[in-house]
Structures are given as C-alpha cells and as structure tokens.
Amino acid sequence: MRIDLNSDLGESFGPWAMGDDASMLGLVTSANIACGGHAGDPDTMYDTLVLAREQGVCVGAHPGYADREGFGRRVIPMQPEQVSRLIAAQVGALCAMAQFAGTRVQYVKPHGALANLAADDMQVARAIVNAVSRLQPRLAILAISGTHLELVARDAGVPVYSEIFADRAYLPNGRLMPRNQPGAVLHDPEFAVQRLLGFIQTGNMPVIGGTPIALQAHSICVHGDNPEAVAMASMIRQRLMAEGVELKAFA
Amino acid sequence: MRIDLNSDLGESFGPWAMGDDASMLGLVTSANIACGGHAGDPDTMYDTLVLAREQGVCVGAHPGYADREGFGRRVIPMQPEQVSRLIAAQVGALCAMAQFAGTRVQYVKPHGALANLAADDMQVARAIVNAVSRLQPRLAILAISGTHLELVARDAGVPVYSEIFADRAYLPNGRLMPRNQPGAVLHDPEFAVQRLLGFIQTGNMPVIGGTPIALQAHSICVHGDNPEAVAMASMIRQRLMAEGVELKAFA
Amino acid sequence: MRIDLNSDLGESFGPWAMGDDASMLGLVTSANIACGGHAGDPDTMYDTLVLAREQGVCVGAHPGYADREGFGRRVIPMQPEQVSRLIAAQVGALCAMAQFAGTRVQYVKPHGALANLAADDMQVARAIVNAVSRLQPRLAILAISGTHLELVARDAGVPVYSEIFADRAYLPNGRLMPRNQPGAVLHDPEFAVQRLLGFIQTGNMPVIGGTPIALQAHSICVHGDNPEAVAMASMIRQRLMAEGVELKAFA
Amino acid sequence: MRIDLNSDLGESFGPWAMGDDASMLGLVTSANIACGGHAGDPDTMYDTLVLAREQGVCVGAHPGYADREGFGRRVIPMQPEQVSRLIAAQVGALCAMAQFAGTRVQYVKPHGALANLAADDMQVARAIVNAVSRLQPRLAILAISGTHLELVARDAGVPVYSEIFADRAYLPNGRLMPRNQPGAVLHDPEFAVQRLLGFIQTGNMPVIGGTPIALQAHSICVHGDNPEAVAMASMIRQRLMAEGVELKAFA
C-alpha cells in the first residue's frame, strides 16, 4: 500500500505569515503551492519552491479565486472561460517561478471555493481541465475524490489523482462539510488518524449523518493553516508508516 | 532597411479600458502585453493575445511594478532578488496565457519605472536578465537603446534588441525625459514622424538641451495609452513604408 | 413637479478614467461618488468632490463590494455584519474627504450588486441601514424605488429617497433587468426620455414582459459609465425642464 | 511622572493575523489602529476598536502607504497633496468605524515609511498636518520625538504629542535605525526596559555610535508585531509602575 500526503503551502502574503511551511515540507510528499491569487506573492512562491526542492517534495500549483481578503473561500461569480484564464495565469506564474527556483510543477489542485464549486459544477470543472490540459504536457490534476472535476479530467485524458481529507468532516454525499459549520474542521490528531487508518483498511470514509461512503484516494490532504497542522501531519506520517503504508508522491 | 514597431498593449484592467488595442494591433509588428502587475488581468491578457495572434503580431511580456494605482510608473523599493521573482511570476503568467491562447511569448520588455531604473542600475538590470535567462530558452529582451539593461543582457548571452521612442523626448545622456516634465511626451504625429525619419537616416536622435546622440534601434516604440496613439502609429507606419523601410518584428 | 437627477461618478481608478465626470457634474443635481471600494481612490474622490462643490451638486457616498476587477457588480459572499463594516469604512472615507474638499456627504446610495441584493434581502438591507444610521445624524439613503432597502430605512427612521433609472430596463417585479441580459441597458436617449416623461406623467414605469408598474421617485439615475451618458443626461435635463419639471437635489 | 504606552494594532488582514492584539490591549494605554492602507480591513478595524473600547484604551488612526505587500515600510513616491488625500481617506474610514463601534478616534500617528519620511521632509509633514487639521476639531498628531512632523504640527496649532520607541535603536541624529540594519529592533525586554528607565530618569536616549541625545516624550511605543511584543509591553508596564510612573493616555 502506498499513498501521497499533500498540504496547501505557500499561503503567506507580504508581511503576513501563514502556517509553518518549513516543518510541513519535512513531513508531506506533495506541496500545493499558492499562486498569488487567494494567497502567496512572488517571494513566498519562490521561498516555498526552494524549500520543497531541497526537501525533495513534489510540487503542485494551487490556484484559487483572486480574493485575498476572503482567502479564496468565497465563490466569486465568474464565467467558465474566466475561470480557465484565472487558472492559466496563476499556474503559469508558479510554473515559471518553479523553473527559476530549479524545480518543476507536476500537478494542479484548485483551492477552496473554486475546488468545491468544481466538485459539482460541470462547467467549472471543464473550465479548469481545459486550462490545465493546454498548459503543459502531462500536467496532472489533483481532485477531491468522487467529484465532477475528477470525472471531467479523466474523460479529457488529463492525468488525474484523487485526494481525501485528513482534517475535514464529510457529508453523506461525499462533499466536505462547509467550513462555517461546527465540526467541519477536525482538530484532534488522534481522532483524525484513527479515521484515516480505518479508511485505508476499508476504503470507506465516515460521514456526518450517514453511513460511510466508498472513496478512492491517491493522496491525503492535511491543511497547513490549521494550528494543529504540524502535529497532525507528523502523527499521520508516523502511524501510516508504522502500518506499513509507504508515503510517496503520486506524480 | 528594416525595423520593428512596438507598442505597450493589454493595459486595461477589469472594467477600465485603456487605449485602442484592436486598432494598434493592426498597425504594430510587436505587442508588449501587460502581465497583471502594473496593468492587465487574466481576461485582458487573453483577449489581447488572441487579437495579436489573429493579426500575426509578435508577442512580448511587459512586466512592471505590481502597483496598479501608480501604473508601474513609481519606483517601488525592492531588493534585486525580489525584482527577479516579480519578473518570473509576471512573465510566467503571460507565457501560460499565450499557450492557452494559441500563441507564444518571444521577448520581455520591462515597463515604466522598472525599465527606467534598469537603464542605469546594474543590479536591477542583472536581476531582470537573470530571471529572463532562466525562464525559457531563446526568450529575448527588448531594452531601451543605450542602457545598462542592454549591456548586461548582451554580456549574459541573452538575445537583446534595442528600442527607441517615437513619442518621448530624450535627454542629452540618452535617457527619456521624465513624464512629469513638460514636453516629455510628444503629441504631434507629424513632428514625431519627422524626428523618426531623421533618426533613421542619420542614426542620431535629437535631445532636449544638447546635440543629437547616436543610438541603435531594432524597434520603435509608440505608446498605446497616448490619445494620439493610433494616429501616430498609423502615420509612422505609412511614412516609413513610403521611405522604403520594411516593418517587421525583430523576434 | 420637482425631481432630482443623479449619476454614479468618481469611478476612475489610478491611471484609468471612467466616464466624463466634469460634463456630468454640469448636468446632474446629485452625484453618487465611489468610495475606493468597487472604484475610486483618494485622488479621484478628492477631484470629484471639488468639482461637485464647484458646480453646486449635492454629494452622496456610493459604496460597493471591494471588488475592483468586478466593478462591484458581482455578489461577494459576506455576513450582514461585514456589510455594515464595509459601508462604514467606505462612507467614512468619503465623508472625511468631503470635509477636506470643503463639502459634505448628504446621503448614501449602495452600488451595483450590493444595491441589487439589498433590494430583496432583508438582512443586507438592515446591515446597510444599521451602518448609515450610526454614522452621521440626518445622513439619508437613496434606494432603488420599491425595494426592501427603502422599507427598512423608513422603518428605522432613516431619511430615505427613491430613485428610478433612466437607462435601465425593468422587470415585472420592479427589479432592474440584470446587466448580462440583452436590452438591460438603454442606449437610445430619445427612447429613454420618452419612457421617463411617460413615467413622470403617469407614475407608471414600463417593464419587459408585463404591464407598467407604479413606482415612486424622488430622483432619476443616469449612469455615468454609459458611452451615451452625457447625451442622455443632457437630453433628460432639457426635456424635463421644457415640461416644467424642476430639477433639484432631494437632500 | 506620567506617560502613555502605545502600540500599532489592528494590523491583521483578511485571513492573516498579526500580533496578539487582545493581549496588547490589556497592557497599552493608546492603540494606533491600521486603517486599511498598509494593513487592516473593515472587520479587523471594527474588532480592534471594540476591544479597545472594552479595555478603555485610547484610540488613534495609524494611516500608511497603501502598500500591503510592503506593509507600508517602502516609500511609495507620491506628491504631497496625494499624501494629504491618502491620510484623509484612511483616517476618515477609521473615524467612521470608531463611531460604528461606539468609540472615537483621538489622534493620528503616521505609519512606517510615511512616518520616517515625515520626520525630515517638510512637505510631507505639512501634507499630513494639513489633512489632520481639516478633518476633525482637536484631532491630535502623535509624532516621533524630535521630528519635522512635530514642529510643523505645533506651528499649525494642531495638538501634537511626542513618542519614543521602546524597541528600536536610535541613530545619533535622533532618527530610528532603518529596519534593514542589524540591531535596529530590540528583542531583549530587559535591555529595552533598562534603556527606557534610563531615559525616563535623564531625558536622554542612547544612540548607536554617539552620545545620548535629549528627547521629549509623551508616549512610549512598543511594536505589536514583534514576537516579544506582549512580554516587552508587560515588563515595561510593570517596571514603570514600580518606579512610580503613571501610565495614562496622552489624549
């Protein structure tokens, strides 16, 4: 058994730090790096890319709505073709920065409200896949497991990988419980790890208010902006390895 | 005799239009397209790139200080390595968008205060050349003729081309007269064309308060945000062609 | 018969001009001035306020979603209490600038998507009224005629005035036809004036796909960012005066 | 002996927190609150104002260059009249928010690069004083002790108070050592407190590379974004009170 461990990193902005990227990059196998839209700036992108390269961590682009105040967690009404262009500009910025930093972007994982929208909205999912497929050969998509984005990417022949969340509660329909609802974010590493180990053994993910659902997963996401992020990623890493699970980048 | 005619385009932002890009793209041979820093946004970049492709116009990236309110015309204090990252992120965004739009970025021309600083500041010139040289093989630089940026690029083995300005007054040291001084911007197309024809015949550019100076030029810049931009570009095009000068992209 | 003529002005931003404010300020009796949210910046606010003062035009604050790229025409998801704070900050900025420019803000008119949302969403309407009522004694609200914002303001004892639109099509429910639908914006001054004169005589406003509806109006809005804005405002002004209607600020 | 203890607060932005405002507001007597320029947003302004009101802390506006990425610590080239308008807009936003939050702005303290510029540049100092004097009767200025801003405000009849810095090194000319130089920021609370107590006894402030200089002070500034901010403010408070110094807002 082998799986990837990913985290959203590079989400500082100017004078404002977010998360402990240096520690997280010692724990994860893939880093989704913000592209200057919902978070990040040229210096943050560069620094995070260099750290990822030094730690041998696989790099993905993490584009989101260009809404810093809302951290990309609010749906900004856009036409599908505008979404494609947003993705192209942000992924392009990170790809070039990666080249400048001596590494390479391997995949794209949409952020926040855009990812949640692409889970169910075919037009938005297509807009994202359309942009990614035209930017760089073999550029993959990392999608929330069981979503339209996953299906659309597969249909389009774009390499696609699925992720589950270590620190987010699930709804019976397989979607993430919205952040503004109590219990949406798991803060107890032990509970999160137990849920994860159960999932890895059974392929079924517990949900709030329903029976566990079957999900596929090439990767596990641990959020980097959780105060418990480092503790959680560290415990997940140890316990999975203790169970004989190999942690390795999917890309 | 053969020369390129370039213009700064794609400088609209959101609801705000600037210049008449569609008309200008029917007149110039190279388009310097804003990258979302001093101007531009994903939609504007895309639309301008598509128009350029349709008109067969050569495309360059036009990065500048990320200062929309100041339109990239104010020096924002930055470390040289920050300038490199700014260039990498902006040029990368446009390169990806060009790919998405079915065309390709051939060169980089710094904008406004950054270009003026790179004319004399070796560290800034090196920072720009450093970024460009590591992004894409054969990506060229379009520099103001007679500047440090030109020299640094040449020394670094980066393809470099020189431009002169059709609509800006020159100082005796070869620098552009700052925009806040009267007479800095030429508004009379006939006067500008006459000065240009004189330069093409002699290789010498008239300056304010001094004797004409020798400059080399692969390209002529006509600003797109001048109210007279279309009239000036149109007259330059006609008169140069009437004199037997071939207008062709340098890249 | 007496009515006010208002227009959304001060919507330039940095290097980007919008509309012909100087001409419009010679025609309207009230100016809704952008507050740096959807448009405007300190210089634009100041310049517009000075022009308004010089022309004797009554000044209102025109706050909107802090979304320049979308020009405040996209709904940005916010909690009602966040809307109150947005209003307070933007109106406060304009009030202080008015004082600095030697004039005074008399009313608040929400902009774009925020105004449309406040037309039907009681919580948003209350959030706006709540902010306005606590900022300055006698600060009025200019609301789209027949909306919840109008009712909520009246109930709260905040001075409220109603506006109709000279250049926008109406739906049978009294709401404005969304801008992304064909025919939403009227471009023919003659047609707009005829519709307006009919309304003034009958109190009934024609709608698309229904019978005219009764509306009350203390003010007529002419958009300043229409290419036909000056022509339309000029014709409205002349024809209303020719019909014996007095044009005068409501505040 | 009586003195004020102030700190720069409300410098979070959207999802990004800065400093521990709640703790600091239990220690200081005056809070300089960011106005949405270099930092802050409507929610942060409101929350900080409410906390200040609840703790009985005197409130000042802390306007700065509208440069979030540079946190207002870079000089953005502006005309003096543009500085006045920047100040008017930002201070106005905070004044209105204070009213909405049930408190009142008592003074203005310029931030970062703008404050340093106003220390020596008469035109910038005049631009700031000009704006403040026209906004609200009796609105005071909190200036770095011994600067042109202090002199200009006094000459203009604007109430002005002087501050010294608990956590910044001084140069022989009385200016703060620039932040990019080693030793510019004091991190050892014990050292800072000793220096402060010495100043309070003698009126002389030690400088780097020179003999102590005489300074006047109505207030002591402790930066809120220092990791040691709370520890330093807490120790300063205790030790000053132990020495019989009364801590009280100047305004």
CSV table of N, CA, C and O in Angstrom, one decimal, chain A residues 42-43 45-47 81-82 84-86 88-94 96-97 99-102 127 130-131 134-137, chain B residues 42-43 45-47 81-82 84-86 88-94 96-97 99-102 127 130-131 134-137:
chain,number,residue,atom,x,y,z
A,42,PRO,N,5.3,36.7,-5.2
A,42,PRO,CA,6.5,36.2,-5.8
A,42,PRO,C,7.5,35.7,-4.8
A,42,PRO,O,8.1,34.6,-5.0
A,43,ASP,N,7.8,36.4,-3.7
A,43,ASP,CA,8.8,36.0,-2.8
A,43,ASP,C,8.3,34.7,-2.0
A,43,ASP,O,9.2,33.8,-1.8
A,45,MET,N,6.2,32.4,-3.1
A,45,MET,CA,6.3,31.3,-4.1
A,45,MET,C,7.7,30.8,-4.2
A,45,MET,O,7.9,29.6,-4.1
A,46,TYR,N,8.6,31.7,-4.4
A,46,TYR,CA,10.0,31.3,-4.6
A,46,TYR,C,10.5,30.6,-3.4
A,46,TYR,O,11.1,29.5,-3.5
A,47,ASP,N,10.3,31.2,-2.2
A,47,ASP,CA,10.9,30.5,-1.0
A,47,ASP,C,10.3,29.1,-0.8
A,47,ASP,O,11.0,28.2,-0.4
A,81,GLU,N,-15.2,30.6,-18.9
A,81,GLU,CA,-14.0,31.0,-19.6
A,81,GLU,C,-13.1,31.9,-18.8
A,81,GLU,O,-11.9,31.9,-19.0
A,82,GLN,N,-13.7,32.6,-17.9
A,82,GLN,CA,-12.9,33.5,-17.0
A,82,GLN,C,-12.1,32.6,-16.0
A,82,GLN,O,-11.0,32.9,-15.6
A,84,SER,N,-11.0,29.5,-16.6
A,84,SER,CA,-9.9,29.0,-17.4
A,84,SER,C,-8.7,29.9,-17.4
A,84,SER,O,-7.6,29.6,-17.2
A,85,ARG,N,-9.0,31.2,-17.6
A,85,ARG,CA,-7.9,32.2,-17.7
A,85,ARG,C,-7.3,32.5,-16.4
A,85,ARG,O,-6.1,32.7,-16.3
A,86,LEU,N,-8.1,32.5,-15.3
A,86,LEU,CA,-7.6,32.6,-14.0
A,86,LEU,C,-6.6,31.5,-13.7
A,86,LEU,O,-5.5,31.7,-13.2
A,88,ALA,N,-5.0,29.6,-15.9
A,88,ALA,CA,-3.8,29.7,-16.8
A,88,ALA,C,-2.8,30.7,-16.2
A,88,ALA,O,-1.6,30.4,-16.1
A,89,ALA,N,-3.3,31.9,-15.8
A,89,ALA,CA,-2.4,32.9,-15.3
A,89,ALA,C,-1.7,32.5,-14.0
A,89,ALA,O,-0.5,32.6,-13.9
A,90,GLN,N,-2.5,31.9,-13.1
A,90,GLN,CA,-1.9,31.6,-11.8
A,90,GLN,C,-0.9,30.4,-11.9
A,90,GLN,O,0.2,30.4,-11.4
A,91,VAL,N,-1.3,29.3,-12.7
A,91,VAL,CA,-0.5,28.2,-12.8
A,91,VAL,C,0.8,28.6,-13.6
A,91,VAL,O,1.9,28.1,-13.3
A,92,GLY,N,0.6,29.4,-14.6
A,92,GLY,CA,1.8,29.9,-15.4
A,92,GLY,C,2.8,30.6,-14.5
A,92,GLY,O,4.0,30.4,-14.6
A,93,ALA,N,2.3,31.5,-13.6
A,93,ALA,CA,3.2,32.2,-12.7
A,93,ALA,C,4.0,31.2,-11.8
A,93,ALA,O,5.2,31.4,-11.7
A,94,LEU,N,3.3,30.2,-11.3
A,94,LEU,CA,4.0,29.3,-10.4
A,94,LEU,C,5.0,28.4,-11.3
A,94,LEU,O,6.1,28.1,-10.8
A,96,ALA,N,6.6,29.2,-13.9
A,96,ALA,CA,7.8,29.9,-14.3
A,96,ALA,C,8.7,30.1,-13.0
A,96,ALA,O,9.9,30.0,-13.1
A,97,MET,N,8.0,30.4,-11.9
A,97,MET,CA,8.8,30.5,-10.7
A,97,MET,C,9.5,29.2,-10.3
A,97,MET,O,10.6,29.3,-9.8
A,99,GLN,N,10.6,27.0,-12.4
A,99,GLN,CA,11.8,26.9,-13.2
A,99,GLN,C,12.9,27.8,-12.7
A,99,GLN,O,14.1,27.4,-12.6
A,100,PHE,N,12.5,29.0,-12.3
A,100,PHE,CA,13.5,29.9,-11.7
A,100,PHE,C,14.1,29.3,-10.4
A,100,PHE,O,15.3,29.6,-10.1
A,101,ALA,N,13.3,28.6,-9.7
A,101,ALA,CA,13.8,28.0,-8.4
A,101,ALA,C,14.4,26.6,-8.6
A,101,ALA,O,14.8,26.0,-7.6
A,102,GLY,N,14.5,26.2,-9.8
A,102,GLY,CA,15.2,24.9,-10.1
A,102,GLY,C,14.3,23.7,-9.8
A,102,GLY,O,14.9,22.6,-9.5
A,127,ALA,N,-13.9,24.0,-17.3
A,127,ALA,CA,-13.0,25.2,-17.5
A,127,ALA,C,-11.6,24.9,-16.9
A,127,ALA,O,-10.6,25.3,-17.5
A,130,ASN,N,-9.8,22.3,-19.0
A,130,ASN,CA,-9.5,22.9,-20.3
A,130,ASN,C,-8.2,23.7,-20.2
A,130,ASN,O,-7.3,23.5,-21.0
A,131,ALA,N,-8.1,24.5,-19.1
A,131,ALA,CA,-6.9,25.3,-18.9
A,131,ALA,C,-5.7,24.4,-18.7
A,131,ALA,O,-4.6,24.5,-19.3
A,134,ARG,N,-4.1,22.4,-21.6
A,134,ARG,CA,-3.5,23.2,-22.7
A,134,ARG,C,-2.2,23.9,-22.2
A,134,ARG,O,-1.5,24.5,-23.0
A,135,LEU,N,-1.8,23.7,-21.0
A,135,LEU,CA,-0.6,24.5,-20.5
A,135,LEU,C,0.7,23.7,-20.6
A,135,LEU,O,1.7,24.3,-21.1
A,136,GLN,N,0.7,22.4,-20.3
A,136,GLN,CA,1.9,21.7,-20.2
A,136,GLN,C,1.6,20.2,-20.4
A,136,GLN,O,0.7,19.7,-19.7
A,137,PRO,N,2.3,19.5,-21.2
A,137,PRO,CA,2.0,18.1,-21.4
A,137,PRO,C,2.2,17.4,-20.1
A,137,PRO,O,3.2,17.6,-19.4
B,42,PRO,N,-6.4,38.5,-16.1
B,42,PRO,CA,-6.4,37.3,-17.0
B,42,PRO,C,-7.2,37.5,-18.3
B,42,PRO,O,-6.8,37.1,-19.3
B,43,ASP,N,-8.4,38.2,-18.1
B,43,ASP,CA,-9.2,38.4,-19.3
B,43,ASP,C,-8.6,39.3,-20.3
B,43,ASP,O,-8.6,39.0,-21.5
B,45,MET,N,-5.4,39.9,-20.7
B,45,MET,CA,-4.2,39.2,-21.3
B,45,MET,C,-4.7,38.3,-22.4
B,45,MET,O,-4.1,38.4,-23.5
B,46,TYR,N,-5.7,37.5,-22.1
B,46,TYR,CA,-6.2,36.5,-23.1
B,46,TYR,C,-6.7,37.3,-24.3
B,46,TYR,O,-6.3,36.9,-25.4
B,47,ASP,N,-7.5,38.2,-24.1
B,47,ASP,CA,-8.1,38.9,-25.3
B,47,ASP,C,-7.0,39.6,-26.1
B,47,ASP,O,-7.1,39.5,-27.4
B,81,GLU,N,16.8,40.6,-5.9
B,81,GLU,CA,16.2,39.3,-6.0
B,81,GLU,C,14.7,39.3,-6.0
B,81,GLU,O,14.1,38.4,-6.6
B,82,GLN,N,14.1,40.3,-5.4
B,82,GLN,CA,12.7,40.4,-5.5
B,82,GLN,C,12.2,40.8,-6.9
B,82,GLN,O,11.2,40.4,-7.4
B,84,SER,N,13.8,39.9,-9.6
B,84,SER,CA,13.8,38.7,-10.4
B,84,SER,C,12.5,37.9,-10.3
B,84,SER,O,12.0,37.4,-11.3
B,85,ARG,N,12.1,37.8,-9.1
B,85,ARG,CA,10.9,37.0,-8.8
B,85,ARG,C,9.6,37.6,-9.4
B,85,ARG,O,8.7,37.0,-9.9
B,86,LEU,N,9.6,38.9,-9.3
B,86,LEU,CA,8.5,39.7,-9.9
B,86,LEU,C,8.4,39.4,-11.4
B,86,LEU,O,7.3,39.1,-11.9
B,88,ALA,N,9.7,36.8,-13.0
B,88,ALA,CA,9.4,35.4,-13.2
B,88,ALA,C,7.9,35.2,-13.1
B,88,ALA,O,7.3,34.5,-14.0
B,89,ALA,N,7.3,35.7,-12.1
B,89,ALA,CA,5.9,35.5,-11.9
B,89,ALA,C,5.0,36.1,-13.0
B,89,ALA,O,4.1,35.5,-13.6
B,90,GLN,N,5.4,37.3,-13.4
B,90,GLN,CA,4.5,38.0,-14.4
B,90,GLN,C,4.8,37.4,-15.8
B,90,GLN,O,3.8,37.2,-16.5
B,91,VAL,N,6.0,37.2,-16.1
B,91,VAL,CA,6.3,36.7,-17.4
B,91,VAL,C,5.7,35.2,-17.5
B,91,VAL,O,5.1,34.9,-18.6
B,92,GLY,N,5.8,34.5,-16.5
B,92,GLY,CA,5.2,33.2,-16.4
B,92,GLY,C,3.7,33.2,-16.7
B,92,GLY,O,3.2,32.3,-17.4
B,93,ALA,N,3.0,34.1,-16.0
B,93,ALA,CA,1.6,34.2,-16.2
B,93,ALA,C,1.3,34.5,-17.7
B,93,ALA,O,0.4,33.8,-18.3
B,94,LEU,N,2.0,35.4,-18.3
B,94,LEU,CA,1.7,35.7,-19.7
B,94,LEU,C,2.1,34.6,-20.6
B,94,LEU,O,1.4,34.3,-21.6
B,96,ALA,N,2.0,31.4,-20.0
B,96,ALA,CA,1.0,30.3,-19.9
B,96,ALA,C,-0.3,30.8,-20.7
B,96,ALA,O,-0.9,30.0,-21.4
B,97,MET,N,-0.6,32.0,-20.5
B,97,MET,CA,-1.8,32.5,-21.1
B,97,MET,C,-1.6,32.5,-22.6
B,97,MET,O,-2.6,32.2,-23.4
B,99,GLN,N,0.1,30.4,-24.3
B,99,GLN,CA,0.0,29.0,-24.7
B,99,GLN,C,-1.5,28.7,-24.8
B,99,GLN,O,-2.0,28.1,-25.7
B,100,PHE,N,-2.3,29.1,-23.8
B,100,PHE,CA,-3.7,28.9,-23.8
B,100,PHE,C,-4.4,29.6,-24.9
B,100,PHE,O,-5.4,29.1,-25.4
B,101,ALA,N,-3.9,30.7,-25.4
B,101,ALA,CA,-4.5,31.5,-26.5
B,101,ALA,C,-3.9,31.1,-27.8
B,101,ALA,O,-4.2,31.7,-28.8
B,102,GLY,N,-3.0,30.1,-27.8
B,102,GLY,CA,-2.5,29.6,-29.1
B,102,GLY,C,-1.4,30.4,-29.7
B,102,GLY,O,-1.2,30.4,-30.9
B,127,ALA,N,19.2,41.6,-12.3
B,127,ALA,CA,18.0,40.9,-11.8
B,127,ALA,C,17.0,40.5,-12.9
B,127,ALA,O,16.5,39.4,-12.9
B,130,ASN,N,18.7,37.9,-15.3
B,130,ASN,CA,18.8,36.7,-14.6
B,130,ASN,C,17.5,35.9,-14.6
B,130,ASN,O,17.5,34.7,-14.9
B,131,ALA,N,16.4,36.6,-14.4
B,131,ALA,CA,15.1,35.9,-14.4
B,131,ALA,C,14.8,35.5,-15.9
B,131,ALA,O,14.4,34.3,-16.1
B,134,ARG,N,16.6,32.4,-17.3
B,134,ARG,CA,16.3,31.1,-16.7
B,134,ARG,C,14.9,30.6,-17.0
B,134,ARG,O,14.5,29.5,-16.6
B,135,LEU,N,14.1,31.4,-17.7
B,135,LEU,CA,12.7,31.0,-17.9
B,135,LEU,C,12.4,30.2,-19.1
B,135,LEU,O,11.7,29.2,-19.1
B,136,GLN,N,13.0,30.6,-20.2
B,136,GLN,CA,12.6,29.9,-21.5
B,136,GLN,C,13.8,30.1,-22.4
B,136,GLN,O,14.3,31.2,-22.6
B,137,PRO,N,14.3,29.0,-23.1
B,137,PRO,CA,15.4,29.2,-24.0
B,137,PRO,C,15.1,30.2,-25.1
B,137,PRO,O,14.0,30.1,-25.6
